[in-house]
Amino acid sequence: MRLSAYTDVCLRTLMVLGARGGQRLTSREISELIDVPYNHVTKAVLELGNLGALDVTRGRYGGASITETGLHMSLGQLLRTLDWRDDVVDCTTHDGQRDCPMSGGCRLRSALRQARDAFYSSLDSLSISEVVESSPSLTRLPFPRIRSVH
């Protein structure tokens, strides 16, 4: 099972903010910490804010911090929400216009769907806070410089 790059950025963002204990970081600061382009982080922060996982404030002294909902969100449910793909495999021909000629009797598609569901189910009992607690390397990430608030 491979997560989309977008889902990966969302998870990294939640983990970094979860390790900061409520500290507010800008998208640029998060981008530098997780080594992901700023525009990708911005999209992730917006989506996570819409899901209630982040408290996002715009403007000069804005930024994002993780919410209690975000800390205790089920990892499996979060992945189901962020991964918009219906199937693990694309059952169309190489031109994407017709169904695969084997689709009539092929069981691979449903087997892979069941495997994906089992993967998500295995993560249902795990929360972001639990992942952060068991990842000591997150606390060793350099803290961004403190922005002065005037």
Steps between C-alpha positions, in 0.01 A plus 500: 500500500640834401366825639462798271758777533220730619402261781866473599531880527183514711633233738840668530332832573285350775796318651722809509225712655408221741860481621501877563238481773265768372765733359379698198716466188467663161471293184849616406643378831324165463627477143860545617464250784354220287696586185195534275423788261309787659204483259441131587504577871259790449247269331540243778453763773182625332354148472595407857344824622179412316503158670535663844843349559674838495417845629610731219540876526580708195698818488831640612499328838304198387590138479365159584485295817360154555163470674390241753295347219814478286703341780240231565388443141504137389786447257294251299205737469732788406655292221157401371402868488820622334541220246237578238589209269221245465725208411860394550530413131366672191294243313494681169707438192820694440308782330259530797197489272385139537486239773784251520423193286554278808256692723210258438656211692784663691494485878808716550309827533279379785791322671704821495203701627466256793874530569473881502204484740694265729798741488279791607325289765835407654561874552157583643609461862809719455487878544737779398596556866600133532714520186667816626567351845671198346712709259782658703665636184217754472615672816851532355384698198638853527255747641436790266605837622242678708308770317453820696141608543445876502 
